[in-house]
């Protein structure tokens, strides 16, 4: 599941100092070669505010990974190459593969798809209501309705529908996903299955190698489908969170950032415009040409990747991947707290905020 960005105009237009550092930190770099930072004490850890997230990074360095690149020579990163849970942020890979297929003429965005073919890959009550919300937005009310392929892809990004990614993987093939990621600079992609990972979360005995077979079996075997629908992950939050680390979709902040950057800049090549338009479905704040994003969440995991395009052609990128959140913090974030999104936007537009991230880790 993902969330809309909160009120962003102030975060983009005004550089907000969080008071954690005075100069660029040792994990940050800029084209002027700034000296190491002299860091002030971090603010208290508090995921309800942007500054509190900086404190959270400092107190939970092993549970966060991030990359921030302001497009003007300043970058900061932490555990960027570590493989960590991605949740629905991974769906940018499926979007990229779809966009390449559209650009090559392999797929037609206007192609009608029966709802039954879409829902073949849908596991009810496991997506935070994303699929029903997508159908409501699209005006789909009857079981025999059809939707266009493009509408399905918008549901994958806007509501974060979990069925569309596996539909696209099944239709395009694993190589198409891996090639699309590599085209965007992400070379070590583990080809994901959202449905298979969810089934693995419900069935802890399932191996990682069996997840895609389980997803395809669910899509085509009614008996197995009914069996899976009767499964439950239980209500022990720490235990479920631990299983998410094993069964969930995983990747690196560096790879995710590279793909988003390539799409926003146009370096992704044919299909860049299709993918960029889909990610930039919300209007850009004043002073920007575009704002694209895709996040996600699973128990204990919250992820976010975003880009902003400036009128001068520069592109800033930010990725934040968190895991092992407490139940209270996790529920606060998915309940509508957008503070981490504001922090990423501030970091992309304010050198001081980028430095504070460097100081935190």
Short mmCIF file of C-alpha atoms in Angstrom, two decimals:
data_model
loop_
_atom_site.label_atom_id
_atom_site.label_comp_id
_atom_site.label_asym_id
_atom_site.label_seq_id
_atom_site.Cartn_x
_atom_site.Cartn_y
_atom_site.Cartn_z
CA UNK A 1 0.00 0.00 0.00
CA UNK A 2 1.10 3.60 -0.47
CA UNK A 3 -0.18 6.98 0.51
CA UNK A 4 -0.71 10.30 -1.20
CA UNK A 5 1.85 12.93 -0.37
CA UNK A 6 0.70 15.39 2.25
CA UNK A 7 0.67 19.17 1.93
CA UNK A 8 3.98 19.80 0.20
CA UNK A 9 4.10 23.38 -0.99
CA UNK A 10 5.77 24.76 2.11
CA UNK A 11 8.20 21.87 2.32
CA UNK A 12 9.40 22.45 -1.23
CA UNK A 13 9.32 26.25 -1.31
CA UNK A 14 10.93 26.92 2.06
CA UNK A 15 14.22 25.45 3.25
CA UNK A 16 13.56 24.35 6.83
CA UNK A 17 16.51 24.08 9.19
CA UNK A 18 16.16 21.21 11.64
CA UNK A 19 19.09 22.29 13.82
CA UNK A 20 21.09 19.06 13.85
CA UNK A 21 24.30 20.17 12.08
CA UNK A 22 26.10 23.29 11.02
CA UNK A 23 27.87 22.14 7.81
CA UNK A 24 27.91 19.25 5.39
CA UNK A 25 28.43 15.91 7.14
CA UNK A 26 31.04 13.31 6.39
CA UNK A 27 28.51 11.08 4.57
CA UNK A 28 27.50 13.99 2.36
CA UNK A 29 29.49 15.45 -0.50
CA UNK A 30 29.17 18.54 -2.66
CA UNK A 31 31.00 20.05 -5.56
CA UNK A 32 32.73 22.62 -3.31
CA UNK A 33 34.33 19.88 -1.18
CA UNK A 34 32.91 21.07 2.13
CA UNK A 35 34.83 20.16 5.30
CA UNK A 36 33.51 17.55 7.75
CA UNK A 37 30.54 18.68 9.75
CA UNK A 38 30.50 19.79 13.35
CA UNK A 39 27.31 18.15 14.49
CA UNK A 40 25.04 19.46 17.18
CA UNK A 41 23.08 17.00 19.34
CA UNK A 42 20.34 15.24 17.43
CA UNK A 43 16.71 16.04 18.17
CA UNK A 44 14.73 13.38 20.05
CA UNK A 45 13.52 10.47 17.94
CA UNK A 46 9.94 11.24 16.88
CA UNK A 47 8.42 9.93 13.65
CA UNK A 48 5.60 12.49 13.78
CA UNK A 49 7.88 15.38 12.70
CA UNK A 50 10.53 15.84 10.02
CA UNK A 51 13.16 16.80 12.59
CA UNK A 52 12.14 13.85 14.77
CA UNK A 53 12.86 11.50 11.88
CA UNK A 54 16.45 12.78 11.88
CA UNK A 55 16.64 11.79 15.53
CA UNK A 56 15.07 8.44 14.67
CA UNK A 57 17.80 7.78 12.10
CA UNK A 58 20.41 8.46 14.76
CA UNK A 59 18.88 6.06 17.25
CA UNK A 60 18.00 3.34 14.68
CA UNK A 61 20.87 3.38 12.16
CA UNK A 62 20.55 -0.34 11.41
CA UNK A 63 16.85 -0.03 10.59
CA UNK A 64 17.05 2.70 7.93
CA UNK A 65 18.64 3.01 4.51
CA UNK A 66 18.50 6.15 2.41
CA UNK A 67 19.84 8.01 -0.60
CA UNK A 68 19.38 11.73 -1.25
CA UNK A 69 20.76 13.44 -4.36
CA UNK A 70 19.77 17.07 -4.91
CA UNK A 71 20.83 16.99 -8.57
CA UNK A 72 23.31 19.81 -7.99
CA UNK A 73 26.30 17.84 -6.77
CA UNK A 74 25.28 17.17 -3.19
CA UNK A 75 24.49 13.65 -2.02
CA UNK A 76 24.11 11.76 1.22
CA UNK A 77 23.48 8.05 1.70
CA UNK A 78 23.39 5.40 4.39
CA UNK A 79 23.36 1.62 3.82
CA UNK A 80 22.51 2.38 0.20
CA UNK A 81 23.79 -0.97 -1.07
CA UNK A 82 22.24 -3.14 1.63
CA UNK A 83 19.36 -5.42 0.65
CA UNK A 84 16.34 -4.43 2.74
CA UNK A 85 12.53 -4.70 2.47
CA UNK A 86 11.02 -2.48 -0.24
CA UNK A 87 7.28 -3.23 0.08
CA UNK A 88 5.27 -1.57 -2.70
CA UNK A 89 8.09 0.79 -3.67
CA UNK A 90 9.21 -2.10 -5.90
CA UNK A 91 6.29 -1.41 -8.24
CA UNK A 92 8.31 1.19 -10.11
CA UNK A 93 10.06 -1.80 -11.73
CA UNK A 94 6.78 -3.15 -13.10
CA UNK A 95 5.88 0.36 -14.27
CA UNK A 96 9.22 0.65 -16.05
CA UNK A 97 8.75 -2.70 -17.82
CA UNK A 98 5.23 -1.70 -18.84
CA UNK A 99 6.47 1.65 -20.15
CA UNK A 100 9.16 0.00 -22.28
CA UNK A 101 6.60 -2.43 -23.69
CA UNK A 102 4.28 0.45 -24.57
CA UNK A 103 7.13 2.36 -26.22
CA UNK A 104 8.09 -0.68 -28.31
CA UNK A 105 4.49 -1.37 -29.34
CA UNK A 106 4.33 -4.67 -27.47
CA UNK A 107 1.52 -3.40 -25.24
CA UNK A 108 -1.38 -1.10 -26.03
CA UNK A 109 -2.43 1.08 -23.06
CA UNK A 110 -6.00 1.13 -24.40
CA UNK A 111 -6.30 -2.67 -24.52
CA UNK A 112 -9.42 -3.82 -22.62
CA UNK A 113 -8.74 -6.34 -19.85
CA UNK A 114 -11.56 -8.29 -18.17
CA UNK A 115 -11.80 -7.59 -14.47
CA UNK A 116 -11.61 -11.35 -13.89
CA UNK A 117 -8.10 -11.44 -15.40
CA UNK A 118 -6.97 -8.65 -13.11
CA UNK A 119 -8.53 -10.21 -10.02
CA UNK A 120 -7.01 -13.59 -10.79
CA UNK A 121 -3.96 -12.18 -9.00
CA UNK A 122 -5.86 -10.47 -6.18
CA UNK A 123 -5.76 -11.78 -2.61
CA UNK A 124 -8.57 -10.00 -0.70
CA UNK A 125 -7.98 -8.22 2.59
CA UNK A 126 -4.20 -8.09 2.26
CA UNK A 127 -3.66 -4.72 0.57
CA UNK A 128 -5.15 -2.18 2.96
CA UNK A 129 -8.17 -1.76 0.71
CA UNK A 130 -6.12 -0.65 -2.31
CA UNK A 131 -7.92 -2.82 -4.88
CA UNK A 132 -11.49 -1.82 -3.86
CA UNK A 133 -10.42 1.84 -3.81
CA UNK A 134 -8.99 1.51 -7.30
CA UNK A 135 -12.19 -0.04 -8.62
CA UNK A 136 -14.20 2.76 -7.03
CA UNK A 137 -12.03 5.44 -8.66
CA UNK A 138 -12.27 3.72 -12.03
CA UNK A 139 -16.04 3.26 -11.78
CA UNK A 140 -15.86 -0.54 -11.98
CA UNK A 141 -19.00 -1.97 -10.40
CA UNK A 142 -19.82 -5.25 -12.16
CA UNK A 143 -17.91 -8.56 -12.25
CA UNK A 144 -17.99 -8.67 -16.04
CA UNK A 145 -16.65 -5.12 -16.47
CA UNK A 146 -13.44 -4.43 -18.34
CA UNK A 147 -10.71 -1.90 -17.70
CA UNK A 148 -7.91 -0.65 -19.89
CA UNK A 149 -4.36 -1.77 -19.32
CA UNK A 150 -3.40 1.82 -18.58
CA UNK A 151 -6.10 2.05 -15.90
CA UNK A 152 -4.69 -1.05 -14.23
CA UNK A 153 -1.23 0.49 -14.17
CA UNK A 154 -2.54 3.72 -12.64
CA UNK A 155 -4.15 1.59 -9.91
CA UNK A 156 -0.78 -0.06 -9.25
CA UNK A 157 0.81 3.35 -8.62
CA UNK A 158 -1.98 5.52 -7.20
CA UNK A 159 -3.81 3.11 -4.91
CA UNK A 160 -0.89 0.61 -4.87
CA UNK A 161 -2.93 -2.34 -6.11
CA UNK A 162 -0.99 -5.56 -5.49
CA UNK A 163 -2.56 -7.66 -8.25
CA UNK A 164 -1.32 -5.63 -11.22
CA UNK A 165 2.42 -6.23 -10.67
CA UNK A 166 2.10 -9.99 -10.88
CA UNK A 167 -0.29 -9.70 -13.82
CA UNK A 168 2.43 -7.72 -15.62
CA UNK A 169 5.18 -10.13 -14.59
CA UNK A 170 3.19 -13.09 -15.87
CA UNK A 171 2.46 -11.33 -19.14
CA UNK A 172 5.85 -9.71 -19.84
CA UNK A 173 8.19 -12.29 -18.28
CA UNK A 174 10.99 -12.06 -15.75
CA UNK A 175 13.56 -10.83 -18.25
CA UNK A 176 11.43 -7.80 -19.09
CA UNK A 177 11.42 -6.73 -15.45
CA UNK A 178 15.13 -7.35 -14.95
CA UNK A 179 16.00 -5.57 -18.21
CA UNK A 180 13.84 -2.56 -17.31
CA UNK A 181 15.53 -2.25 -13.93
CA UNK A 182 18.97 -2.55 -15.54
CA UNK A 183 18.03 0.09 -18.11
CA UNK A 184 17.50 2.43 -15.17
CA UNK A 185 20.79 1.53 -13.49
CA UNK A 186 19.54 -1.17 -11.12
CA UNK A 187 21.60 -4.24 -11.98
CA UNK A 188 21.02 -6.57 -9.03
CA UNK A 189 17.23 -6.80 -9.05
CA UNK A 190 15.61 -9.85 -7.50
CA UNK A 191 12.53 -10.22 -9.71
CA UNK A 192 9.62 -9.69 -7.30
CA UNK A 193 6.21 -11.21 -6.75
CA UNK A 194 3.82 -9.26 -4.54
CA UNK A 195 1.27 -12.07 -4.39
CA UNK A 196 3.87 -14.75 -3.77
CA UNK A 197 5.47 -12.72 -1.00
CA UNK A 198 2.07 -12.25 0.64
CA UNK A 199 1.38 -15.98 0.47
CA UNK A 200 4.82 -16.58 2.01
CA UNK A 201 3.91 -14.21 4.82
CA UNK A 202 0.84 -16.36 5.47
CA UNK A 203 2.81 -19.60 5.07
CA UNK A 204 6.15 -19.25 6.92
CA UNK A 205 7.36 -22.65 5.70
CA UNK A 206 7.46 -21.46 2.06
CA UNK A 207 10.92 -20.90 0.61
CA UNK A 208 11.81 -17.78 -1.35
CA UNK A 209 12.28 -19.85 -4.50
CA UNK A 210 8.69 -21.15 -4.26
CA UNK A 211 6.97 -17.77 -4.12
CA UNK A 212 6.39 -17.21 -7.84
CA UNK A 213 5.13 -20.77 -8.32
CA UNK A 214 2.72 -20.17 -5.44
CA UNK A 215 1.49 -16.95 -7.02
CA UNK A 216 0.85 -18.63 -10.36
CA UNK A 217 -0.84 -21.57 -8.67
CA UNK A 218 -3.12 -19.15 -6.80
CA UNK A 219 -4.01 -17.46 -10.09
CA UNK A 220 -4.94 -20.69 -11.87
CA UNK A 221 -5.90 -23.27 -9.22
CA UNK A 222 -9.22 -22.55 -7.54
CA UNK A 223 -8.72 -25.11 -4.78
CA UNK A 224 -5.36 -23.66 -3.78
CA UNK A 225 -6.82 -20.17 -4.01
CA UNK A 226 -9.50 -21.05 -1.45
CA UNK A 227 -6.87 -22.61 0.79
CA UNK A 228 -4.76 -19.45 0.75
CA UNK A 229 -7.78 -17.25 1.46
CA UNK A 230 -8.35 -19.17 4.69
CA UNK A 231 -4.81 -18.49 5.93
CA UNK A 232 -4.01 -15.78 8.46
CA UNK A 233 -0.70 -14.15 9.46
CA UNK A 234 -1.84 -13.94 13.09
CA UNK A 235 -1.90 -10.86 15.28
CA UNK A 236 1.56 -11.06 16.90
CA UNK A 237 3.07 -7.87 15.42
CA UNK A 238 6.75 -8.67 16.20
CA UNK A 239 6.40 -12.16 14.74
CA UNK A 240 4.68 -10.87 11.59
CA UNK A 241 7.30 -8.13 11.25
CA UNK A 242 10.08 -10.70 11.46
CA UNK A 243 8.44 -12.78 8.72
CA UNK A 244 8.16 -9.70 6.52
CA UNK A 245 11.95 -9.42 6.59
CA UNK A 246 12.16 -12.98 5.22
CA UNK A 247 9.21 -13.17 2.85
CA UNK A 248 8.85 -9.63 1.58
CA UNK A 249 10.15 -8.04 -1.61
CA UNK A 250 13.68 -6.72 -1.10
CA UNK A 251 16.25 -4.57 -2.82
CA UNK A 252 18.60 -1.63 -2.33
CA UNK A 253 18.08 2.08 -1.87
CA UNK A 254 20.77 2.71 -4.48
CA UNK A 255 18.99 0.63 -7.12
CA UNK A 256 15.62 2.17 -6.41
CA UNK A 257 17.05 5.68 -6.52
CA UNK A 258 18.84 5.02 -9.82
CA UNK A 259 15.66 3.84 -11.54
CA UNK A 260 13.57 6.76 -10.31
CA UNK A 261 16.29 9.20 -11.33
CA UNK A 262 16.55 7.70 -14.82
CA UNK A 263 12.80 7.93 -15.34
CA UNK A 264 12.51 11.51 -14.11
CA UNK A 265 15.49 12.72 -16.15
CA UNK A 266 14.54 10.86 -19.32
CA UNK A 267 17.74 8.80 -19.21
CA UNK A 268 15.62 5.66 -18.98
CA UNK A 269 15.11 6.02 -22.72
CA UNK A 270 11.98 4.94 -24.62
CA UNK A 271 9.13 4.77 -22.16
CA UNK A 272 10.49 7.49 -19.87
CA UNK A 273 7.54 9.75 -20.60
CA UNK A 274 4.98 7.00 -19.91
CA UNK A 275 6.59 6.05 -16.61
CA UNK A 276 7.20 9.65 -15.55
CA UNK A 277 3.62 10.69 -16.28
CA UNK A 278 2.29 7.79 -14.23
CA UNK A 279 4.52 8.56 -11.23
CA UNK A 280 3.76 12.29 -11.42
CA UNK A 281 0.01 11.80 -11.11
CA UNK A 282 -0.33 14.51 -8.47
CA UNK A 283 0.11 18.15 -9.54
CA UNK A 284 3.58 19.54 -8.96
CA UNK A 285 3.93 22.15 -6.21
CA UNK A 286 4.56 25.75 -7.38
CA UNK A 287 8.06 26.24 -8.72
CA UNK A 288 8.55 22.65 -9.87
CA UNK A 289 8.00 20.98 -13.22
CA UNK A 290 7.15 17.61 -11.67
CA UNK A 291 6.98 15.54 -8.52
CA UNK A 292 6.93 11.75 -8.82
CA UNK A 293 6.75 9.19 -6.05
CA UNK A 294 5.97 5.63 -5.05
CA UNK A 295 6.05 4.29 -1.53
CA UNK A 296 4.81 1.29 0.34
CA UNK A 297 4.34 -0.42 3.66
CA UNK A 298 4.17 -3.81 5.32
CA UNK A 299 4.03 -4.58 9.04
CA UNK A 300 7.05 -2.79 10.51
CA UNK A 301 8.17 -1.48 7.10
CA UNK A 302 7.61 1.94 5.50
CA UNK A 303 9.32 2.92 2.25
CA UNK A 304 9.33 6.00 0.03
CA UNK A 305 11.00 7.00 -3.22
CA UNK A 306 10.49 10.36 -4.91
CA UNK A 307 11.89 12.75 -7.45
CA UNK A 308 11.42 16.43 -8.17
CA UNK A 309 12.11 18.09 -11.52
CA UNK A 310 13.23 21.72 -11.47
CA UNK A 311 12.55 24.15 -14.33
CA UNK A 312 16.30 24.31 -15.05
CA UNK A 313 16.25 20.60 -15.91
CA UNK A 314 17.91 19.29 -12.76
CA UNK A 315 16.37 16.28 -11.02
CA UNK A 316 16.59 15.56 -7.29
CA UNK A 317 16.05 12.06 -5.91
CA UNK A 318 15.34 10.74 -2.43
CA UNK A 319 14.74 7.20 -1.18
CA UNK A 320 14.01 6.14 2.41
CA UNK A 321 13.63 2.50 3.42
CA UNK A 322 12.73 1.72 7.04
CA UNK A 323 12.17 -1.61 8.76
CA UNK A 324 11.56 -2.94 12.27
CA UNK A 325 9.26 -0.06 13.17
CA UNK A 326 7.38 -0.55 16.41
CA UNK A 327 3.68 -1.27 16.18
CA UNK A 328 2.84 2.22 17.46
CA UNK A 329 5.18 3.98 15.03
CA UNK A 330 4.05 1.87 12.10
CA UNK A 331 0.37 2.50 12.76
CA UNK A 332 1.05 6.22 13.15
CA UNK A 333 2.73 6.42 9.74
CA UNK A 334 0.12 4.43 7.83
CA UNK A 335 -2.60 6.33 9.66
CA UNK A 336 -1.74 9.52 7.77
CA UNK A 337 1.50 10.88 9.21
CA UNK A 338 3.47 12.34 6.29
CA UNK A 339 6.49 13.61 8.25
CA UNK A 340 8.98 11.29 6.53
CA UNK A 341 7.82 12.55 3.14
CA UNK A 342 8.36 16.15 4.22
CA UNK A 343 11.84 15.28 5.45
CA UNK A 344 12.79 13.82 2.07
CA UNK A 345 11.47 16.88 0.24
CA UNK A 346 13.39 19.20 2.56
CA UNK A 347 16.55 17.13 2.08
CA UNK A 348 16.27 17.42 -1.71
CA UNK A 349 15.90 21.21 -1.57
CA UNK A 350 17.89 22.33 1.48
CA UNK A 351 21.64 21.61 1.89
CA UNK A 352 21.41 22.05 5.67
CA UNK A 353 18.80 19.30 5.94
CA UNK A 354 20.97 17.01 3.84
CA UNK A 355 23.83 17.71 6.24
CA UNK A 356 21.64 16.86 9.21
CA UNK A 357 20.98 13.44 7.70
CA UNK A 358 24.73 12.97 7.39
CA UNK A 359 25.17 13.88 11.04
CA UNK A 360 22.45 11.45 12.11
CA UNK A 361 24.23 8.34 10.84
#
